[in-house]
CSV table of C-alpha atoms and ligand atoms in Angstrom, one decimal:
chain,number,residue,atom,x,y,z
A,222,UNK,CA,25.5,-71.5,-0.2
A,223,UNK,CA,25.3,-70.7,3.5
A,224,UNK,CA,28.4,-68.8,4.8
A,225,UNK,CA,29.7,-70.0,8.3
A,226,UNK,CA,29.1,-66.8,10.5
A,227,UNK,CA,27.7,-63.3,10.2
A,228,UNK,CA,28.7,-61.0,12.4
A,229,UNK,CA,26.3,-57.9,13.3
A,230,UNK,CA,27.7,-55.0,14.7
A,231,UNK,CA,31.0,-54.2,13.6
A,232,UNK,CA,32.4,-52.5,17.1
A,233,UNK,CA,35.1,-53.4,19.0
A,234,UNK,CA,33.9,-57.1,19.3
A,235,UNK,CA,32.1,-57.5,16.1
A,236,UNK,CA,35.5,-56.3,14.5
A,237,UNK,CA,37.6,-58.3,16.6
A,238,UNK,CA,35.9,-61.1,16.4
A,239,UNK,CA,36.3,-61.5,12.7
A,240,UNK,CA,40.0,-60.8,13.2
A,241,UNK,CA,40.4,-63.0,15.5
A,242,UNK,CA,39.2,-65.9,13.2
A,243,UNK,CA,41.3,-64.6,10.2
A,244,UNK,CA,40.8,-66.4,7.1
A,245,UNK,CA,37.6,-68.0,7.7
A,246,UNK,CA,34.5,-66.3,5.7
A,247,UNK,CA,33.2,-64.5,7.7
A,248,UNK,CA,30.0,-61.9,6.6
A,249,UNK,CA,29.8,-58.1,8.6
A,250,UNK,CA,26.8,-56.0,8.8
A,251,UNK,CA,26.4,-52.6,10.4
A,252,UNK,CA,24.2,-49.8,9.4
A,253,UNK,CA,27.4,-47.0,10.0
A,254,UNK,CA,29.1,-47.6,6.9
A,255,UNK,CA,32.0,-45.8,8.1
A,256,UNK,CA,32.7,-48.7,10.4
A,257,UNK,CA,31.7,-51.4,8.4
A,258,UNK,CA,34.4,-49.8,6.0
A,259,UNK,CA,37.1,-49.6,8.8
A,260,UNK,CA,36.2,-53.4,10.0
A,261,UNK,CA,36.5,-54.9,6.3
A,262,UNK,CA,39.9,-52.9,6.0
A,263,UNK,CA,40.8,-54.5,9.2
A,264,UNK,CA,40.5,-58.4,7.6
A,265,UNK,CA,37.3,-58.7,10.0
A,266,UNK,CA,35.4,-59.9,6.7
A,267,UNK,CA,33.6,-59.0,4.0
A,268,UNK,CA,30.2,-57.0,3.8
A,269,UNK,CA,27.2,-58.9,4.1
A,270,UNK,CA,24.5,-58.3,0.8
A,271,UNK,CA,21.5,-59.1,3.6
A,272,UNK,CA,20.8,-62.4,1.3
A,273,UNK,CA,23.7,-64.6,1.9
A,274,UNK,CA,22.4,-67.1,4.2
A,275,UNK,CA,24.3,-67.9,7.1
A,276,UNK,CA,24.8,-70.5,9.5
A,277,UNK,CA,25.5,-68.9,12.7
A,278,UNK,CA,24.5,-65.0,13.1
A,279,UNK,CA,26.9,-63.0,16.2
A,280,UNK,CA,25.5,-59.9,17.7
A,281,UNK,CA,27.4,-57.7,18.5
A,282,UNK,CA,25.2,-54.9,18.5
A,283,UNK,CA,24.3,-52.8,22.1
A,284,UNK,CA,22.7,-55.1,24.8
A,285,UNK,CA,19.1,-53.1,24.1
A,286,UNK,CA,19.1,-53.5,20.4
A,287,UNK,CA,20.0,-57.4,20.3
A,288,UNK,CA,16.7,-58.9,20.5
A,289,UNK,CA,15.3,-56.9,17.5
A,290,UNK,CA,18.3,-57.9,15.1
A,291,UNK,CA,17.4,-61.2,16.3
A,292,UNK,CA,13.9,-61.4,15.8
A,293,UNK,CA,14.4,-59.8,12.3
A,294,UNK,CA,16.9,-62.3,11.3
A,295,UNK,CA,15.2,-65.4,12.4
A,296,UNK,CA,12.6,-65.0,10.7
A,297,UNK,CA,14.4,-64.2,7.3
A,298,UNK,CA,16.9,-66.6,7.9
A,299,UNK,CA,14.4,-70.0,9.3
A,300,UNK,CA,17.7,-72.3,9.2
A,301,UNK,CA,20.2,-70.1,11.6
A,302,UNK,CA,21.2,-69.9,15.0
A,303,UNK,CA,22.4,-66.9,16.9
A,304,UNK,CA,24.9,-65.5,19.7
A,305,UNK,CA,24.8,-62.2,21.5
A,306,UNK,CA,28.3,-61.0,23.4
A,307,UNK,CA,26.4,-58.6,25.9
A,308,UNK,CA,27.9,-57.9,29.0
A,309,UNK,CA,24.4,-58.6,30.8
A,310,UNK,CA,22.1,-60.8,29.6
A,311,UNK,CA,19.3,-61.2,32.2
A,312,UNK,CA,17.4,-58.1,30.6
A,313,UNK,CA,18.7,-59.0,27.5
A,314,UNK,CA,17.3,-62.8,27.9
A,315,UNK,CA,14.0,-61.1,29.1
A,316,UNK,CA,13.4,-58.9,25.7
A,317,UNK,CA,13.9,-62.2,23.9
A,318,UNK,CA,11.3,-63.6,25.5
A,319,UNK,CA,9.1,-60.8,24.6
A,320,UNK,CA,9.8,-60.9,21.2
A,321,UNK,CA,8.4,-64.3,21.2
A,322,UNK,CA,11.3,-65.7,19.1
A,323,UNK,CA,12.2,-69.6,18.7
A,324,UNK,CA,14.8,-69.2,22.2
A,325,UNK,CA,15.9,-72.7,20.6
A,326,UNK,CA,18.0,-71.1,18.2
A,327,UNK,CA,19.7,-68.4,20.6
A,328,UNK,CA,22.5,-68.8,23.1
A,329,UNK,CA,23.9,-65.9,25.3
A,330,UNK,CA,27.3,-65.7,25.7
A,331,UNK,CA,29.9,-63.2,27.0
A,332,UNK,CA,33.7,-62.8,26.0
A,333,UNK,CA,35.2,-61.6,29.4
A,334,UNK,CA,38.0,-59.1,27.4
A,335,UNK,CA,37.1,-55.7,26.1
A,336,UNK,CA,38.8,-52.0,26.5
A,337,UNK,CA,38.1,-48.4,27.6
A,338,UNK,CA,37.9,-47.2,23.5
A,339,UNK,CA,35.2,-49.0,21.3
A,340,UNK,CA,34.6,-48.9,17.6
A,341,UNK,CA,36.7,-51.1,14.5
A,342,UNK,CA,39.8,-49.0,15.0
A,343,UNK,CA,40.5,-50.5,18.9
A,344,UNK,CA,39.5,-53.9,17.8
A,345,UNK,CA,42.9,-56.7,18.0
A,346,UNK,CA,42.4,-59.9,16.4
A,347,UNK,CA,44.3,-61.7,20.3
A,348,UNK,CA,41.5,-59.6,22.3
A,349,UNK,CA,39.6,-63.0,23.5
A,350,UNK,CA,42.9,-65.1,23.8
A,351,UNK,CA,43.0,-67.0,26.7
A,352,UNK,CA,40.4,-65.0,28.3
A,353,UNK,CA,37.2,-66.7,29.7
A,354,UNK,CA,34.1,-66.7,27.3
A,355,UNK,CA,30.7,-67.0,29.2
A,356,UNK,CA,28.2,-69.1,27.6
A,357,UNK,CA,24.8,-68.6,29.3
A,358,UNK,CA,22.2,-70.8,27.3
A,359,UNK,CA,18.5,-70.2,28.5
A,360,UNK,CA,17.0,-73.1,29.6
A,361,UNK,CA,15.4,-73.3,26.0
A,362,UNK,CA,18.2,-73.0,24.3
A,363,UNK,CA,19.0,-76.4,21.9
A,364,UNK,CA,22.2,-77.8,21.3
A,365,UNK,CA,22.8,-76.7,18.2
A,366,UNK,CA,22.9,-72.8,18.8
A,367,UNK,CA,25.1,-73.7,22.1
A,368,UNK,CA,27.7,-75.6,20.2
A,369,UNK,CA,28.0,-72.9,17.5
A,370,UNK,CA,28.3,-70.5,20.6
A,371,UNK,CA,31.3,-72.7,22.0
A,372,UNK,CA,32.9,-72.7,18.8
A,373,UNK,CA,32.7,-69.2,17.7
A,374,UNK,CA,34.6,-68.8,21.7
A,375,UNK,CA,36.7,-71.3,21.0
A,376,UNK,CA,38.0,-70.4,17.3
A,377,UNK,CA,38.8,-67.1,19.0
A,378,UNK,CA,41.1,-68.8,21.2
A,379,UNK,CA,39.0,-68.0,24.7
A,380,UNK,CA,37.8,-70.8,26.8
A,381,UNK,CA,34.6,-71.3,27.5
A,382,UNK,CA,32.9,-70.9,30.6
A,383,UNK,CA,29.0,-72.3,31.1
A,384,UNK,CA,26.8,-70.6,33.5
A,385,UNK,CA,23.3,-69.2,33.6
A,386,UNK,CA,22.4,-65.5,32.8
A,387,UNK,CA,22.1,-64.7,36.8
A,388,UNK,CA,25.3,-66.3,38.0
A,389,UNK,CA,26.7,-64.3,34.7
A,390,UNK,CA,25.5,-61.1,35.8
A,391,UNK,CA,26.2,-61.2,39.4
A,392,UNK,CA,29.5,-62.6,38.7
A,393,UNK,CA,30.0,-59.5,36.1
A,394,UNK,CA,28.4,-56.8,38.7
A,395,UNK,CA,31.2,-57.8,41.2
A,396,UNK,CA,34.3,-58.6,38.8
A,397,UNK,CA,33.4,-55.6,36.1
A,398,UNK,CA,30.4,-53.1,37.2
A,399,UNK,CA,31.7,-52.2,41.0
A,400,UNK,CA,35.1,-51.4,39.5
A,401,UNK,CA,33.9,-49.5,37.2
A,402,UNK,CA,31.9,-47.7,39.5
A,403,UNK,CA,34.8,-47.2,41.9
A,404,UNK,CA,37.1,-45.9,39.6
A,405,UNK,CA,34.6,-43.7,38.3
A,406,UNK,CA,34.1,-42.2,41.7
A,407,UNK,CA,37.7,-41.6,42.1
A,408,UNK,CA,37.8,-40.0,38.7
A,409,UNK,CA,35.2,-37.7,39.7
A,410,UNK,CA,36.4,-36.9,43.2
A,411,UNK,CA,40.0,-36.2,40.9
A,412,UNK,CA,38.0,-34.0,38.5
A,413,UNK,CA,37.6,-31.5,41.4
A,414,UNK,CA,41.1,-30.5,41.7
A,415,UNK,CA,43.9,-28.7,40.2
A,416,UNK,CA,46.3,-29.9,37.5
A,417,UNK,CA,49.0,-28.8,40.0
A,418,UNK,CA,47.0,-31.5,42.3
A,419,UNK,CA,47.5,-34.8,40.1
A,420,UNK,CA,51.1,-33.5,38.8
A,421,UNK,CA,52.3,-36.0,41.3
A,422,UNK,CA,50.3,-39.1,40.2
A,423,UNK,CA,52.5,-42.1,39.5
A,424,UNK,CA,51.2,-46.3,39.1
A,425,UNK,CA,48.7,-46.4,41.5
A,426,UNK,CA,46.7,-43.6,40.3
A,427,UNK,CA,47.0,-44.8,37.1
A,428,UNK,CA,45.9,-48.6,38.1
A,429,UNK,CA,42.8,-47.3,40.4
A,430,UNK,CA,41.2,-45.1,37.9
A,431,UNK,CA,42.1,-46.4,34.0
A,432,UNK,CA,38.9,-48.0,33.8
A,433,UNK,CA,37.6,-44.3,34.6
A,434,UNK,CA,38.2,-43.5,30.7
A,435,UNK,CA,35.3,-46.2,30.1
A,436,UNK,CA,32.9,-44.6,27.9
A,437,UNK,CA,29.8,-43.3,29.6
A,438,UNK,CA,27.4,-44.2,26.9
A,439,UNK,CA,28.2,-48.1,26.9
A,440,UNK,CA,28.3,-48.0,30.9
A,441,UNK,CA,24.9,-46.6,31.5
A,442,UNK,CA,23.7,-48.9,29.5
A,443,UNK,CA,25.4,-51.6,31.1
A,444,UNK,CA,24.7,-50.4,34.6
A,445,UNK,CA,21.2,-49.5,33.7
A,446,UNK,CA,20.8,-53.4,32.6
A,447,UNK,CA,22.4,-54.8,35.5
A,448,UNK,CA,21.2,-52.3,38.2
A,449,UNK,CA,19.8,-54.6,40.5
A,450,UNK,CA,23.2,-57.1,40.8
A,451,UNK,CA,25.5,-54.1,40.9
A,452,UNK,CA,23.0,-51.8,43.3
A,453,UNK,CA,23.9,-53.7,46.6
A,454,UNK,CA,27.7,-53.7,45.9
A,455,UNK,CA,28.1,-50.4,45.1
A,456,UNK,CA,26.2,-49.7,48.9
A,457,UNK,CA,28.3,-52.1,50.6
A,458,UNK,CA,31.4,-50.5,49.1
A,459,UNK,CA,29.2,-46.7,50.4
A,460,UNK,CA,29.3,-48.0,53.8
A,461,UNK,CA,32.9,-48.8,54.0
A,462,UNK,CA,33.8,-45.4,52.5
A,463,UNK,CA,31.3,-43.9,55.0
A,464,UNK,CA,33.0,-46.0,57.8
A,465,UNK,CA,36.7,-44.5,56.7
A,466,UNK,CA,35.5,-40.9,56.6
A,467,UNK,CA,34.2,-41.0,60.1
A,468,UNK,CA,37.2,-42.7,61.4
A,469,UNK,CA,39.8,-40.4,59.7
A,470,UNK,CA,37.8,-37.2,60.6
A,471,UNK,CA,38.0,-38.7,64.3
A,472,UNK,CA,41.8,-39.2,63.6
A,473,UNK,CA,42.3,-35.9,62.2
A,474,UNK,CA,40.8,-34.2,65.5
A,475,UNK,CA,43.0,-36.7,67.8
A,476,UNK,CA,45.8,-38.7,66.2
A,477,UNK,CA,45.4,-41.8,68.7
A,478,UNK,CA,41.8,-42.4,68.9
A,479,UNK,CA,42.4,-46.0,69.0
A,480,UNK,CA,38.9,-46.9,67.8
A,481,UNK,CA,39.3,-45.0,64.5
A,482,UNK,CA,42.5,-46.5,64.2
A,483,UNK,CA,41.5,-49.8,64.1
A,484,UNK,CA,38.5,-49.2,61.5
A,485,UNK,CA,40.9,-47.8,59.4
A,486,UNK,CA,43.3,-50.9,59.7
A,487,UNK,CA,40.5,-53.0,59.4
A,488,UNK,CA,39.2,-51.6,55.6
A,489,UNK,CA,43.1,-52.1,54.4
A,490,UNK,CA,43.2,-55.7,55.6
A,491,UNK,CA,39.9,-56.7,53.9
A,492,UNK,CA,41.3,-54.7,51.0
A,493,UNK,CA,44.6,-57.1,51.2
A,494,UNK,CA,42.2,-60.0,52.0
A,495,UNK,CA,39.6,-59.3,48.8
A,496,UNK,CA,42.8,-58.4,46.4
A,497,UNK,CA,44.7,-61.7,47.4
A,498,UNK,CA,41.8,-63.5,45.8
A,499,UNK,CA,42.2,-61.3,42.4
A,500,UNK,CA,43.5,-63.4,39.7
A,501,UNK,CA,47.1,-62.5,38.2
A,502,UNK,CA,47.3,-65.4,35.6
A,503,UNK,CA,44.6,-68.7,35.1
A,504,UNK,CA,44.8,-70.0,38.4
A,505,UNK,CA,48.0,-67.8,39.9
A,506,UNK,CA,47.2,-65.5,42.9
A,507,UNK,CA,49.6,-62.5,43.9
A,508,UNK,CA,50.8,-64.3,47.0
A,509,UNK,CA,52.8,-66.6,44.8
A,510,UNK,CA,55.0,-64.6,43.8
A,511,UNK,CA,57.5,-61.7,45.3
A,512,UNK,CA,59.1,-58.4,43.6
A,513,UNK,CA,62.9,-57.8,42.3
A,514,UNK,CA,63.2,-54.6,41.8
A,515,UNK,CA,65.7,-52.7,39.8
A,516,UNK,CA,66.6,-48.7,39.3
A,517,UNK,CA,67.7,-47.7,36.2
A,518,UNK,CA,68.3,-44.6,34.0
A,519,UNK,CA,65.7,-43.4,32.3
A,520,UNK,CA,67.1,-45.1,28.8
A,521,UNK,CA,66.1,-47.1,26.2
A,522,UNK,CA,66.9,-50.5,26.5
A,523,UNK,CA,67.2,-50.8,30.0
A,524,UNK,CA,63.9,-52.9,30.7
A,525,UNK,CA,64.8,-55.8,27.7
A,526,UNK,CA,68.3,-55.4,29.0
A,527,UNK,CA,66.8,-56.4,33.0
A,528,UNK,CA,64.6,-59.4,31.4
A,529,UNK,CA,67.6,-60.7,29.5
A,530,UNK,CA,69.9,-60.8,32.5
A,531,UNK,CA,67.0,-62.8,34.8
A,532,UNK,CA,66.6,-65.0,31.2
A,533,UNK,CA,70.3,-65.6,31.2
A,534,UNK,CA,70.2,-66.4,35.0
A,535,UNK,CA,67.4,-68.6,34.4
A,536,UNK,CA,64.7,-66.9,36.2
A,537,UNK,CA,61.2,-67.3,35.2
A,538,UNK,CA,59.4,-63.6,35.5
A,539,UNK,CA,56.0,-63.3,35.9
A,540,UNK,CA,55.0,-60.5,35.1
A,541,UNK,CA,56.6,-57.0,34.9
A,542,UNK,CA,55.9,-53.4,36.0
A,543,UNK,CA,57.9,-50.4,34.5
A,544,UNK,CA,57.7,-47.5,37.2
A,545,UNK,CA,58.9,-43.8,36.0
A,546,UNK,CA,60.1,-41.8,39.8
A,547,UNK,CA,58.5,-38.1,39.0
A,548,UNK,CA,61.0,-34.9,38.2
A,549,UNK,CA,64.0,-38.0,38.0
A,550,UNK,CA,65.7,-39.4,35.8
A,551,UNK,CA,65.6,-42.8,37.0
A,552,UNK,CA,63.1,-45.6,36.8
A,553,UNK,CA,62.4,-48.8,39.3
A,554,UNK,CA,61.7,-52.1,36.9
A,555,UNK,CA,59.9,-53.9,39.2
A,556,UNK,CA,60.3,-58.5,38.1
A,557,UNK,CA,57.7,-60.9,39.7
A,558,UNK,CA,59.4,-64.0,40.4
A,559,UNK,CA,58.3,-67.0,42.9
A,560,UNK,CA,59.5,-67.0,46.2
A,561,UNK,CA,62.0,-69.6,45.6
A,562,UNK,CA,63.7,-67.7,42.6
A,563,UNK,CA,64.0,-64.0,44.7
A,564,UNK,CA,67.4,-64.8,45.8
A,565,UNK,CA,68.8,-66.5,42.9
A,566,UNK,CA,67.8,-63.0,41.3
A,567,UNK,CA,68.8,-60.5,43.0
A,568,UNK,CA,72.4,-62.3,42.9
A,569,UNK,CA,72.3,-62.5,39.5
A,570,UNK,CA,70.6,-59.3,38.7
A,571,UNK,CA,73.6,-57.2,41.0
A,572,UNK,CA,76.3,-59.8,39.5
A,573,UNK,CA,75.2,-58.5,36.1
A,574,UNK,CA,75.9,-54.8,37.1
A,575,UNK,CA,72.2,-54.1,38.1
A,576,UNK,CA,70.9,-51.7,40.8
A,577,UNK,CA,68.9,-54.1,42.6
A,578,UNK,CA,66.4,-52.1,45.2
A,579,UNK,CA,67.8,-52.8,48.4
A,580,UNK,CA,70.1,-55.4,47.7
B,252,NAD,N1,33.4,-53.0,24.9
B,252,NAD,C1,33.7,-54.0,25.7
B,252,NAD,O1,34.6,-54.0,26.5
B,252,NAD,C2,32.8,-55.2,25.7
B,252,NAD,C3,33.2,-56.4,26.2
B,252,NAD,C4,32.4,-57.6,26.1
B,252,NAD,C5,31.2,-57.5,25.5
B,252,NAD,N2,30.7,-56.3,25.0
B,252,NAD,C6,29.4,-56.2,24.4
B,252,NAD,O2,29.6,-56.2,23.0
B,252,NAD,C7,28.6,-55.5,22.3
B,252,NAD,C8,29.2,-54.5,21.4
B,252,NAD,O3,30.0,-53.7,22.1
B,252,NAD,P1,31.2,-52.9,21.4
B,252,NAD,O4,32.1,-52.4,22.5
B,252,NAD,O5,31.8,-53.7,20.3
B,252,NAD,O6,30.4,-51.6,20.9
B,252,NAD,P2,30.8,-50.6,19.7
B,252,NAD,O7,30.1,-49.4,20.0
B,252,NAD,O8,32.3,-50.7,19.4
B,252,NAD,O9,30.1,-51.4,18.4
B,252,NAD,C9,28.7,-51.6,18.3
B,252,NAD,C10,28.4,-51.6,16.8
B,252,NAD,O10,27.0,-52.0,16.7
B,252,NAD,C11,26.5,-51.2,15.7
B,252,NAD,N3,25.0,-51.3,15.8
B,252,NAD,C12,24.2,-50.6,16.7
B,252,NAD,N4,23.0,-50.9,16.6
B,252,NAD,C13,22.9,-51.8,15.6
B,252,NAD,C14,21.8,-52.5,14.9
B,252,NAD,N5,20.6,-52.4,15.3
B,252,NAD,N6,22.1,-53.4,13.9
B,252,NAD,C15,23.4,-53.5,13.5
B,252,NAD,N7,24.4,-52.9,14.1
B,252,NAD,C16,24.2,-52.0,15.1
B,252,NAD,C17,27.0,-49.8,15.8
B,252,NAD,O11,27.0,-49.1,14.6
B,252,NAD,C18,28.5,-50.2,16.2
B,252,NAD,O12,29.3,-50.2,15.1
B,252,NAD,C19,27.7,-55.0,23.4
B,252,NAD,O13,26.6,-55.8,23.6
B,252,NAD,C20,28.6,-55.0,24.7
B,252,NAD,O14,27.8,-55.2,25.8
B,252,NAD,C21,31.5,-55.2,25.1
């Protein structure tokens, strides 16, 4: 009897898919038994004997080996459709084309979650929850291997998200590839100086360049597959860094060169402008809401004991950031709350024996 899903590639998404649809039967293949080992161990599923046949086929595989496990398995398995989760699939659509293969029975998609490590081990069973899940169906592709795409999104508790390969992999070269590009070239301008140099670092480093830790092997791929999408980005974010240089060097020789002043003004306001349009949550934007912020010793307990007094105050928090002040032993908890609750806050917060910032 068929088996609902097989899942090639056991990875970071491969593994996490099959977590993330616990209890169902699901099959795994991957020729590094070490991770197929590590996935099974994980509850991702149970190893595939390559003669089960299966209903739906996910690969999960690297965006330039997809179209051969495809055209293998289609032919073996006449009755199956299949998924890829590639984070480009123009080039990926392309190859299979080229392997001549039944594009009926295939459906692109991409589950917009990942993270910097890859392999079983980093794989979490809630990685696609409530993320978007992009399902890019050629224009051959039948209902029957789109629907099977949806669900395998939607079982994984990500919403899905239609569009075709190019608006996927422009979207994905402005959202995902020129980030990762920028915070690469941070990391490497970084990797030029001293220890003594970064000793300083606090959020904000952290936040521009933790996407640095990417791993090169998957990016190249990636960037190599979706160089012409992310090519003009990365020069239009060249020309404003070439822009800032020129001003600041004319600032550095005279402090008030008005001119240089205002280019400089101007990148930071289109940065405000661009990050302003930056989702927080589903369809939230950071102008919504407004910080309360909080010192406190460097304890334990101090951050659930902040969230219970806004809780106890009835104060919805948004989101939280936990920042640690360098060389002192204090912290700032930092509570996003709507406009209308910052005052109601801070009260409460300072009425509860809080430092509130400023207050
Ligand atoms: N890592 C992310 O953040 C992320 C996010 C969304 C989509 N994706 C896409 O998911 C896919 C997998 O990425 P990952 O991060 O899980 O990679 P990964 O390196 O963690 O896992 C890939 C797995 O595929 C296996 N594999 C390689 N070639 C194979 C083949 N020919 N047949 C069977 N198995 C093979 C490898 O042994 C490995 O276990 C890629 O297409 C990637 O573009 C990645």
């Amino acid at each position: 009897v068929a088996a609902e899903l097989l899942v090639v590639g056991a990875g970071l998404i491969g593994t996490s898919l099959g977590m993330a649809l616990g209890g169902r039967d699901v099959l795994l293949a991957d020729p590094d038994a070490g991770a197929l080992e590590v996935a099974v161990g994980r509850g991702a599923g149970r190893v595939w004997d390559r003669a089960q046949p299966f209903a739906h086929c996910v690969v999960a595989t690297p965006p330039a080996t997809v179209a051969g496990v495809v055209a293998e398995l289609a032919l073996a398995f006449p009755a199956a459709t299949f998924s890829h989760v590639c984070s480009v699939q123009r080039s990926v659509q392309a190859d299979l084309a080229e392997r001549g293969i039944d594009l009926s029975r295939v459906c692109g998609s991409h589950p917009m979650a990942g993270k910097e490590q890859s392999g079983p081990g980093a794989a979490s069973a809630r990685l696609f929850a409530g993320r978007p899940w992009v399902l890019c169906p050629s224009p051959q592709t039948g209902p029957a291997a789109l629907e099977a795409t949806r669900r395998v999104a939607e079982l994984c508790g990500a919403e899905a998200v239609e569009l075709t390969a190019e608006e996927h992999d422009a979207a994905v070269a402005l959202v995902s590839h020129l980030p990762q590009v920028a915070a690469s070239a941070v990391g490497a301008v970084l990797s030029q100086s001293t220890e003594q140099g970064t000793r300083l670092a606090g959020p904000g480093l952290q936040d521009t360049t933790r996407i640095a830790a990417s791993d090169p092997a998957m990016w190249i791929e990636v960037l190599r597959q979706n160089a012409q999408a992310v090519a003009p980005l990365v020069r239009a974010l060249s020309t404003e860094l070439g822009v800032a240089a020129d001003a600041l060097d004319r600032l550095a020789a005279q402090p008030d060169d008005t001119a240089a002043l205002r280019a400089v003004d101007g990148l930071l306001r289109r940065g405000n402008a661009g990050r302003r349009l930056v989702p927080r949550k589903r369809g939230e934007h950071d102008r919504d809401f407004v910080l309360v912020a909080v010192a406190v010793p460097d304890r334990p307990g101090q951050l659930a004991g902040v969230l219970v007094s806004a809780a106890e105050a009835g104060v919805n928090v948004e989101d939280v950031r936990v920042e640690h002040l360098p060389g002192r032993p204090t912290g700032v908890i930092e509570l996003l709350v709507h406009p209308s609750a910052q005052a109601e806050a801070r009260r409460a917060l300072a009425a509860a024996g809080w430092d509130v910032v400023g207050a």
